[in-house]
Coordinates of N, CA and C in Angstrom, one line a residue:
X1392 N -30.0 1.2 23.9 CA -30.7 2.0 24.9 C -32.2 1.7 24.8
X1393 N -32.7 1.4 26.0 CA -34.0 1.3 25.8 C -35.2 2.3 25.8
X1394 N -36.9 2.0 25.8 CA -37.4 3.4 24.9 C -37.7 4.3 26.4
X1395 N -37.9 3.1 27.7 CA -37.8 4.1 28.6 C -36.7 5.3 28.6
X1396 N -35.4 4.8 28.8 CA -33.7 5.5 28.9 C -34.4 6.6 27.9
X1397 N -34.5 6.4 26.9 CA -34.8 7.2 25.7 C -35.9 8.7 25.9
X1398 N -36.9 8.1 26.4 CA -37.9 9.0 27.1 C -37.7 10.2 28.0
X1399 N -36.7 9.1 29.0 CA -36.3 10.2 30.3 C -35.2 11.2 29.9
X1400 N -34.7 10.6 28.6 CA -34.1 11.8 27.9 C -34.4 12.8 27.8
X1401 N -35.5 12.4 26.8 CA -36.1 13.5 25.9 C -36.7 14.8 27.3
X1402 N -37.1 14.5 28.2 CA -37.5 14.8 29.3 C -37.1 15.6 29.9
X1403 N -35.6 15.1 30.3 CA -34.9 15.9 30.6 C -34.0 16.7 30.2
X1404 N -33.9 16.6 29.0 CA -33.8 17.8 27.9 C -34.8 18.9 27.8
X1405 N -35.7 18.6 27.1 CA -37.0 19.6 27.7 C -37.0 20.3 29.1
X1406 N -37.3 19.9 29.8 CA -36.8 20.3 31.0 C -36.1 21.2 31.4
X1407 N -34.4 21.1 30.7 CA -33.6 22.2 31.1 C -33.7 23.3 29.6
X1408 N -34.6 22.9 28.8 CA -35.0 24.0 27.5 C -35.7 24.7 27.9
X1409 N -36.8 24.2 29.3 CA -38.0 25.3 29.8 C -37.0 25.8 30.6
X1410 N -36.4 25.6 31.7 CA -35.5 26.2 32.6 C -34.2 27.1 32.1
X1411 N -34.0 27.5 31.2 CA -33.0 28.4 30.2 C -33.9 29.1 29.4
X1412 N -35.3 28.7 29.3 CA -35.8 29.8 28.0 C -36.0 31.1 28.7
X1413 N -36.0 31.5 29.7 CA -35.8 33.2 30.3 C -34.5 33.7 29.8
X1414 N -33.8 33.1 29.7 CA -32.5 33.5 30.0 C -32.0 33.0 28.6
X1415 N -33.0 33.0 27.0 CA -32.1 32.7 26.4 C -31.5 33.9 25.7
X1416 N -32.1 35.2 25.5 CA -31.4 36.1 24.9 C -29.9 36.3 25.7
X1417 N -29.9 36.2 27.0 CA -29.0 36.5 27.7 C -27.9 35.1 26.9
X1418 N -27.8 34.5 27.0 CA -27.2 33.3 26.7 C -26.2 33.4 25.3
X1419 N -27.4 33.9 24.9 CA -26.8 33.7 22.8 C -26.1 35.4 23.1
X1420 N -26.4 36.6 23.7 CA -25.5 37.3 23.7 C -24.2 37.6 24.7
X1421 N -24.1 36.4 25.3 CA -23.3 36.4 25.8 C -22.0 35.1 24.8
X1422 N -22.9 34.2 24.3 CA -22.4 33.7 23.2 C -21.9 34.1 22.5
X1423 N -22.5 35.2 21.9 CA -21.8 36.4 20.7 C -20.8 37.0 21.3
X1424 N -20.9 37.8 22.6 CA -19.5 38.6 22.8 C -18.1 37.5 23.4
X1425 N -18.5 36.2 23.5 CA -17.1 35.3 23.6 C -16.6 34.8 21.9
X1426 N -17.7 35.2 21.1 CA -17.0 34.3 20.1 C -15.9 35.8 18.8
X1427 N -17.2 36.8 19.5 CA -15.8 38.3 18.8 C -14.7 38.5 19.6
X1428 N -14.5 38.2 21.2 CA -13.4 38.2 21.4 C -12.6 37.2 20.9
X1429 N -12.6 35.8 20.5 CA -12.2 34.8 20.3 C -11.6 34.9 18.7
X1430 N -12.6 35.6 18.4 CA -11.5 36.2 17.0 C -10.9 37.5 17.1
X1431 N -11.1 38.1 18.0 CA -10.2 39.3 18.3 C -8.7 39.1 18.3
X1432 N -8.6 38.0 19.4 CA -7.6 37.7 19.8 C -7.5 36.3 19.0
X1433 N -7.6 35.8 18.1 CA -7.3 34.5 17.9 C -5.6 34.8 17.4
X1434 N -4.8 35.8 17.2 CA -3.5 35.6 16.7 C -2.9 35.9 17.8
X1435 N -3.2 36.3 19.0 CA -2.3 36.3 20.1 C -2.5 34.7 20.3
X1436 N -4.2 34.6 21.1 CA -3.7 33.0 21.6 C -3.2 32.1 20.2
X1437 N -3.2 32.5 18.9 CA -2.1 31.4 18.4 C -0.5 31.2 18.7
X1438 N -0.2 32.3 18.7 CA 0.7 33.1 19.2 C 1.1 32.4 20.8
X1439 N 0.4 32.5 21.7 CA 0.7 31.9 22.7 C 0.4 30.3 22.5
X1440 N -0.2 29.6 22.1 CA -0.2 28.6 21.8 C 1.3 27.9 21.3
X1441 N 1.8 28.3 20.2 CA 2.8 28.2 19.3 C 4.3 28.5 20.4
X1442 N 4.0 29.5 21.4 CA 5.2 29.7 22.5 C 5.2 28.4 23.3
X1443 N 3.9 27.8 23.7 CA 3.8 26.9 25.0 C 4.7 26.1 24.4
X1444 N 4.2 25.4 23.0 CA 4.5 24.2 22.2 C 6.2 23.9 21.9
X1445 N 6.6 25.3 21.5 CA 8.2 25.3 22.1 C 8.8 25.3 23.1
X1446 N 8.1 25.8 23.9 CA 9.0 25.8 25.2 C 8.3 24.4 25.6
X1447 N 7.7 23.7 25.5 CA 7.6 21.7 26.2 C 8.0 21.4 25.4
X1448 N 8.7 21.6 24.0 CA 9.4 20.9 23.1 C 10.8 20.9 23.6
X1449 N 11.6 22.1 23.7 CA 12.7 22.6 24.3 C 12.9 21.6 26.1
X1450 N 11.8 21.6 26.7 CA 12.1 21.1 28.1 C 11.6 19.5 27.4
X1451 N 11.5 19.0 26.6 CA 11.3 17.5 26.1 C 10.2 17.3 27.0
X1452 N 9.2 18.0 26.8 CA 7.5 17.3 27.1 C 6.7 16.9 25.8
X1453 N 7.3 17.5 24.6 CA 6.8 16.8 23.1 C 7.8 16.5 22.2
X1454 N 7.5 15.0 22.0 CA 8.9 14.6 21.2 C 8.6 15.4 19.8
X1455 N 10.1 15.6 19.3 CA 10.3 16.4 18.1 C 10.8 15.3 16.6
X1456 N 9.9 15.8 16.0 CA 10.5 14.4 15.2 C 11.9 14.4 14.3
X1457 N 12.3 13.6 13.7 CA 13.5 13.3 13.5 C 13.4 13.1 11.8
X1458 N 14.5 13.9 11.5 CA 14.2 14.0 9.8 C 15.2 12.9 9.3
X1459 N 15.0 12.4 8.0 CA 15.6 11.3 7.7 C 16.6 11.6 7.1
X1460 N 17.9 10.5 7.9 CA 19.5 10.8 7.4 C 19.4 9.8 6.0
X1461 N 20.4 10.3 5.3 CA 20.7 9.7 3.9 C 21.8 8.7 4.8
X1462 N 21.6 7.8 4.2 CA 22.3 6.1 4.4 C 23.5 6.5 3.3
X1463 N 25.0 6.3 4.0 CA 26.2 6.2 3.4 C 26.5 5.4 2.7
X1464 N 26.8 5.7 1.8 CA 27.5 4.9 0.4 C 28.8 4.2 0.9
X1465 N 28.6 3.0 0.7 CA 29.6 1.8 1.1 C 30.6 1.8 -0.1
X1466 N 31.8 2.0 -0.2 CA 32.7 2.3 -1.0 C 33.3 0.8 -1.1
X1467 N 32.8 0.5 -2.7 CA 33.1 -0.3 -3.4 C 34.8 -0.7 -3.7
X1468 N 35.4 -1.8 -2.9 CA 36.9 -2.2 -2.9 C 37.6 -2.7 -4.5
X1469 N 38.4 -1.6 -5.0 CA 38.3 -2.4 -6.6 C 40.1 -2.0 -6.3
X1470 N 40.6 -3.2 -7.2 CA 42.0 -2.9 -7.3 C 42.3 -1.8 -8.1
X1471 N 43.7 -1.0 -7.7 CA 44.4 -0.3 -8.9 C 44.8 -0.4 -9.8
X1472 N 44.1 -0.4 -11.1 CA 44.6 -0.6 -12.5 C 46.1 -0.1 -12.3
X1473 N 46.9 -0.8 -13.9 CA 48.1 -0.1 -14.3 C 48.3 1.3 -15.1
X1474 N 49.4 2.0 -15.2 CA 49.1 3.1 -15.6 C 48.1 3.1 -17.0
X1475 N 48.8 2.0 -17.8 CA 47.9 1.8 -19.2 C 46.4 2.0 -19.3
X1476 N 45.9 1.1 -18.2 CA 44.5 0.6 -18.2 C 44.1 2.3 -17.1
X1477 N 44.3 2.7 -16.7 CA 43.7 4.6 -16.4 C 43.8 5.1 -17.2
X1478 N 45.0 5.0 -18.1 CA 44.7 6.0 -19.1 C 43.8 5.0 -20.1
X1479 N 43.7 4.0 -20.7 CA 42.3 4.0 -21.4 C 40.8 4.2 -20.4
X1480 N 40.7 3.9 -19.2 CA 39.6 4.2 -18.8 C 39.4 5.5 -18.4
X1481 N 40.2 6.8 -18.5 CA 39.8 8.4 -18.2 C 38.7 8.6 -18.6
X1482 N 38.4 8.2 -19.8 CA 37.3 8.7 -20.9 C 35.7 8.1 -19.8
X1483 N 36.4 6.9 -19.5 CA 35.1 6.6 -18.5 C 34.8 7.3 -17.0
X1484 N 35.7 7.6 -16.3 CA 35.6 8.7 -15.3 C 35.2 9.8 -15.8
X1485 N 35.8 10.5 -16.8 CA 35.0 11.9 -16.9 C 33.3 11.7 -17.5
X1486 N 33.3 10.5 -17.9 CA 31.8 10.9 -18.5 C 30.8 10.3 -16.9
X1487 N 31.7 9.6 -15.8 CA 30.9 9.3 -14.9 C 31.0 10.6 -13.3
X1488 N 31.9 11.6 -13.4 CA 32.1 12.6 -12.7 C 30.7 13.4 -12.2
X1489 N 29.4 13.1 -13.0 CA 28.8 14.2 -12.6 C 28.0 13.2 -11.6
X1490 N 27.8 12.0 -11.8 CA 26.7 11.0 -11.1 C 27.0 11.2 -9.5
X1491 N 25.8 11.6 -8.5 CA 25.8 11.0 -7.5 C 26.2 9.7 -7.1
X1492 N 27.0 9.7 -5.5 CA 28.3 8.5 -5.1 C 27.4 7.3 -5.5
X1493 N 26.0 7.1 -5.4 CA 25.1 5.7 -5.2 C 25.2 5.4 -6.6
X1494 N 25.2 6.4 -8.0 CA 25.3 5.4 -8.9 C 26.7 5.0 -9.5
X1495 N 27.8 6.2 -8.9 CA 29.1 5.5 -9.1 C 29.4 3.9 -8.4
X1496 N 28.8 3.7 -6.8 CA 29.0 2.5 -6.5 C 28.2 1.9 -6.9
X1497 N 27.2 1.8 -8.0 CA 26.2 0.5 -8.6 C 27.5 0.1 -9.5
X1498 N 27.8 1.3 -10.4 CA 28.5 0.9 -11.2 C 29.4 0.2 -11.4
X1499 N 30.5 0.8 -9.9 CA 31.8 0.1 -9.5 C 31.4 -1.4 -9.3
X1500 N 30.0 -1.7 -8.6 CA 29.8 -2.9 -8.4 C 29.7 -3.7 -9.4
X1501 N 28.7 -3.8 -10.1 CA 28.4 -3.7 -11.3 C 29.7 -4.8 -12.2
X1502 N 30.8 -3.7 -12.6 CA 31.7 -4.1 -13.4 C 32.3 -4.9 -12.5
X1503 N 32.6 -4.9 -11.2 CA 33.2 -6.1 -10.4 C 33.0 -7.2 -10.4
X1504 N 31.3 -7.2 -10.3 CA 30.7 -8.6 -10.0 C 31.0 -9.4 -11.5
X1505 N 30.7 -8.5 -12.6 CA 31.4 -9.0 -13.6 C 32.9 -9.8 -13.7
X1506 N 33.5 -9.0 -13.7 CA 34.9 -9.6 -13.6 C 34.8 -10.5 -12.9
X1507 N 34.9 -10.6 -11.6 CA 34.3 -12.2 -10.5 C 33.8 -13.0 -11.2
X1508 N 32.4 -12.7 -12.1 CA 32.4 -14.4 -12.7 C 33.0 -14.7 -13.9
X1509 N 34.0 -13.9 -14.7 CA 34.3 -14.2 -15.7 C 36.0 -15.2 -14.9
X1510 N 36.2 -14.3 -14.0 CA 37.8 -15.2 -13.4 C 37.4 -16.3 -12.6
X1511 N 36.2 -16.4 -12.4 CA 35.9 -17.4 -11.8 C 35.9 -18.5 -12.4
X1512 N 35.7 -18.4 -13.8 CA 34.9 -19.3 -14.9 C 36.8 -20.2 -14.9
X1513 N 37.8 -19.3 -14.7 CA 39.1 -20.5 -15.0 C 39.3 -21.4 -14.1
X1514 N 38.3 -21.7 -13.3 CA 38.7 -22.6 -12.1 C 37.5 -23.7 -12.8
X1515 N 36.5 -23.9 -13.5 CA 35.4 -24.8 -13.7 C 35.7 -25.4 -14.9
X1516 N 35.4 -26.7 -15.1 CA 35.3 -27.7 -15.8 C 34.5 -27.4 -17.4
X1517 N 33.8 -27.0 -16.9 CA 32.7 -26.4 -18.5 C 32.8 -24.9 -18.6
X1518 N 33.1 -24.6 -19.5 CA 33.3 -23.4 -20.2 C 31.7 -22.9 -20.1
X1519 N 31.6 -21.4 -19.8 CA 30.3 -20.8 -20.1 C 30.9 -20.0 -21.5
X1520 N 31.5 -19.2 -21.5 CA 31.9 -17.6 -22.2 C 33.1 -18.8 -23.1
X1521 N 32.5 -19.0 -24.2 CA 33.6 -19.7 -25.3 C 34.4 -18.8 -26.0
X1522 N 33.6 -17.7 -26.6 CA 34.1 -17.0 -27.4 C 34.1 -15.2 -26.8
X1523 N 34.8 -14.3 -27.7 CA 34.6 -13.1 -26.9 C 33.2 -12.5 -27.0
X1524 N 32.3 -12.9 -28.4 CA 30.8 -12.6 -28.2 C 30.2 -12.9 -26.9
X1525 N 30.1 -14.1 -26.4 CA 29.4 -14.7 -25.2 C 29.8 -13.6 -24.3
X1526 N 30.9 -13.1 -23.8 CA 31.5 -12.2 -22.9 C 30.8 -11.1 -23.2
X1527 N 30.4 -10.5 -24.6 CA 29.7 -9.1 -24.5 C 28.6 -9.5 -24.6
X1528 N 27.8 -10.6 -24.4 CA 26.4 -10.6 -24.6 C 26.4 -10.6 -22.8
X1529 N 27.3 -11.2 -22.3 CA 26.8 -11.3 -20.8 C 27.1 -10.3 -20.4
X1530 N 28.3 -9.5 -20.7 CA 28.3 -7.6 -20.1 C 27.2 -7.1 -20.5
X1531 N 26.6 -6.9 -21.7 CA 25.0 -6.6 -21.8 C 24.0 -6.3 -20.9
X1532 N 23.9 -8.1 -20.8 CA 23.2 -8.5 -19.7 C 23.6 -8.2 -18.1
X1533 N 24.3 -7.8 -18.0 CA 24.7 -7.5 -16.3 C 24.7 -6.1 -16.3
X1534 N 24.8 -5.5 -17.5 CA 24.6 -4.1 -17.2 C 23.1 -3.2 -17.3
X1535 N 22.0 -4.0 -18.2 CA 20.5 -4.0 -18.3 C 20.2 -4.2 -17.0
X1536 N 20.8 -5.2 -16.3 CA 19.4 -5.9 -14.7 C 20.4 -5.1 -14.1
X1537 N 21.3 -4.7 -13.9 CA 21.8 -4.3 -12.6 C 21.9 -1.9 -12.4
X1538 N 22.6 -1.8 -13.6 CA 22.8 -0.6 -14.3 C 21.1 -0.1 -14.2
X1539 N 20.7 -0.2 -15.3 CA 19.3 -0.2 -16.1 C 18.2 -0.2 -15.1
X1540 N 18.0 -1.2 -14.9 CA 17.0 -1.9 -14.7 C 16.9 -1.6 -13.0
X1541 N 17.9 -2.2 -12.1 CA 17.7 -1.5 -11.0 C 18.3 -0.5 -10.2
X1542 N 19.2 -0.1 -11.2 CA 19.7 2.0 -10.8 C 18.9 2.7 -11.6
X1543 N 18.1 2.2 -13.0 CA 17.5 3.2 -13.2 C 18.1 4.4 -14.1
X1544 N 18.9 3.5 -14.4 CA 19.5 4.8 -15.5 C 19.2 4.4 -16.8
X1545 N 18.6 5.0 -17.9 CA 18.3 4.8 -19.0 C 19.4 4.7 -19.8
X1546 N 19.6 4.0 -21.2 CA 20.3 4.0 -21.6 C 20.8 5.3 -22.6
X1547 N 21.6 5.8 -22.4 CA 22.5 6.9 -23.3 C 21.7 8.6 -22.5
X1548 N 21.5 7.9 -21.1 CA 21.0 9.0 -20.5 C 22.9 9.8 -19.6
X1549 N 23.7 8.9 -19.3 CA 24.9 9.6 -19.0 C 26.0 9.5 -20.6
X1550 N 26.0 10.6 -21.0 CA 26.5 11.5 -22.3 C 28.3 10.9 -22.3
X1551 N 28.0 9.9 -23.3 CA 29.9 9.7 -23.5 C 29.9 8.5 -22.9
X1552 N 29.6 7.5 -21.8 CA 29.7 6.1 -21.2 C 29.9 5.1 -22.3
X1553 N 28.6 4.8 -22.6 CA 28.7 3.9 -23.6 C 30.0 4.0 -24.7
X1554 N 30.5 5.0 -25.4 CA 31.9 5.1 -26.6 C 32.8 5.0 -25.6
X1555 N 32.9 5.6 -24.3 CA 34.0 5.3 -23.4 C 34.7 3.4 -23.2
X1556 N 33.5 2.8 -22.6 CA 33.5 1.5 -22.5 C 33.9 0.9 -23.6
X1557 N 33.1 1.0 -24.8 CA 33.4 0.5 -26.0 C 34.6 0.4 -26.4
X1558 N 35.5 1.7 -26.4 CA 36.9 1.9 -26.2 C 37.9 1.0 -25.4
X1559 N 37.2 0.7 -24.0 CA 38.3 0.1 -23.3 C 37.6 -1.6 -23.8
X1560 N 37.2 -1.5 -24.0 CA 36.6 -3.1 -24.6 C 37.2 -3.7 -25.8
X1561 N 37.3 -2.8 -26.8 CA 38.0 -3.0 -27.9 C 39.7 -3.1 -28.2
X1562 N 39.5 -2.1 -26.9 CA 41.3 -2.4 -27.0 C 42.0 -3.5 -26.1
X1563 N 41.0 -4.4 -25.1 CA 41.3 -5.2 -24.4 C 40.8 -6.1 -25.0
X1564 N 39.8 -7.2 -25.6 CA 40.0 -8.2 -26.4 C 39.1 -7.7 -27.7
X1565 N 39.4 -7.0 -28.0 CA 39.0 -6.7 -29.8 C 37.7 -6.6 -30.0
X1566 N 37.5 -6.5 -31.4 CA 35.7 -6.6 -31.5 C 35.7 -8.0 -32.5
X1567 N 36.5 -8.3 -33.1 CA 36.2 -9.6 -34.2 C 36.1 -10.6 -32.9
X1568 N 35.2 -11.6 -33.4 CA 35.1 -13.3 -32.1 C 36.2 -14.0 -32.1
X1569 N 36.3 -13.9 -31.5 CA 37.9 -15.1 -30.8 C 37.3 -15.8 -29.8
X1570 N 38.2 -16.9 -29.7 CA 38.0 -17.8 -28.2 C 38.4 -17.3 -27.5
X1571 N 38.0 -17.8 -26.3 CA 38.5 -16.9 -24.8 C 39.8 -18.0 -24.0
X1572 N 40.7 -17.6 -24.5 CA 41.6 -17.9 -23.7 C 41.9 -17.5 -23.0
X1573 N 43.1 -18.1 -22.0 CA 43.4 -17.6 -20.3 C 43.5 -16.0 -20.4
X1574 N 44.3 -16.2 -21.8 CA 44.7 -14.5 -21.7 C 44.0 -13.3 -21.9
X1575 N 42.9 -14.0 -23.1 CA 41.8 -13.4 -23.4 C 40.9 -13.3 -21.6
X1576 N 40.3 -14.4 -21.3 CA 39.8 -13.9 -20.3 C 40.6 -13.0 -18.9
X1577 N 41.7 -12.9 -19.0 CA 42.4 -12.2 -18.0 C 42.3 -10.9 -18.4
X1578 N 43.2 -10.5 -20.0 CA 42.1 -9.2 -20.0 C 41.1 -8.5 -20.3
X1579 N 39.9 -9.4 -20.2 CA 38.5 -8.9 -19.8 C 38.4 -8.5 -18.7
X1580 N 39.0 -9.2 -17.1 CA 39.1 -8.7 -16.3 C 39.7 -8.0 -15.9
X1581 N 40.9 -7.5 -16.4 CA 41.7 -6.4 -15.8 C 40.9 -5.3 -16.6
X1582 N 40.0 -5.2 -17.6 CA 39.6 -4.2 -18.1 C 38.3 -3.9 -17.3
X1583 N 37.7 -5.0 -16.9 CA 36.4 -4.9 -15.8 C 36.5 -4.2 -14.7
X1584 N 37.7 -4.5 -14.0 CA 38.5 -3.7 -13.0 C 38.8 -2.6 -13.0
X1585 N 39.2 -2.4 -14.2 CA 39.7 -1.1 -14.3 C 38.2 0.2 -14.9
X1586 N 37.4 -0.2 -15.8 CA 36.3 0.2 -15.6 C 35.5 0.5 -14.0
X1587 N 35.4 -0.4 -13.3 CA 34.8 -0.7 -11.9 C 35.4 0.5 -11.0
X1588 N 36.8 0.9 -11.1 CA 38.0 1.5 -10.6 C 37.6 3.1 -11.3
X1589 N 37.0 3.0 -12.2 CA 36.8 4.5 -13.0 C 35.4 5.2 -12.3
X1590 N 34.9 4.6 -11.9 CA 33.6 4.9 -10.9 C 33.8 4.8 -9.4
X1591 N 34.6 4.3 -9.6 CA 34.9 4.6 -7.8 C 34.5 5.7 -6.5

């Protein structure tokens, strides 16, 4: 703005400050009795304010916003164990019964994707998993990054899991080191399954 523009301001400001100064008492008390009714009434006109706002909400003049749906748990496809292998994995259902569906299906997944690469491993030329150690160091490991680490479940935070597992583990290829044979790795995986199958 330039200092003329600036001038003719100031000017004409003044101006209408001489032309209102008769009339300023009138002014400011007329100011004052709009601003006591204005709280007089400020709970009706909220009040009516708050009516408009529903009724153009109701006739869709103000969008209403939309609260956020919980995303459905995709139910993890795991075969039916035999009767044997439910009754050793009960102990793992009941200690998993109280968990919301999303960490039963981490879990179901979890032990699946397990089983997948251990049966996978009989179709390849080089052995990964020699012995039954190797097998529980990589259940370990798939259950820290996947369980742990990105469900978030601390360890020995669901009561009874861990001796449940241990159980079906032990009675499916033992706890002394053996090699993993066909049979040995077969049931690792029916026991992965059937764990996977206990979180369902």
């Amino acid at each position: 703005m330039s200092t003329d523009a600036v001038i003719r301001s100031i000017a004409v400001l003044a101006a209408l400050a001489l032309l209102a100064a008769p009339y300023f008492g009138v002014i400011v008390e007329k100011l004052s009795q709009a601003a006591s009714a204005a709280v007089e009434h400020a709970v009706l006109l909220g009040r009516l304010a708050a009516a408009g706002l529903i009724i153009a909400a109701a006739w869709g003049a103000i969008p209403m916003p939309t609260l956020p749906t919980v995303p459905a748990v995709k139910p993890v496809e795991v075969p039916e164990p035999d009767d044997e292998m439910r009754r050793l994995v009960a102990p793992v259902a009941e200690a998993l019964v109280g968990l919301p569906p999303a960490d039963k299906s981490l879990w179901a997944a979890t032990w699946m994707k397990a089983a997948t690469v251990v049966k996978a491993e009989g179709s390849t030329t080089q052995p990964v998993f020699i012995d039954t150690p190797a097998l529980r160091l990589f259940t370990t490991v798939a259950l820290d990054i996947a369980w742990r680490r990105l469900g978030g479940n601390r360890p020995g935070s669901v009561e009874g899991l861990r001796e449940a597992v241990e159980g079906v583990m032990q009675s499916s290829i033992g706890m002394k080191p053996l090699p993993v044979t066909p049979d040995v790795r077969a049931s690792y995986v029916a026991a992965a399954e059937a764990i996977a199958w206990a979180g369902r």
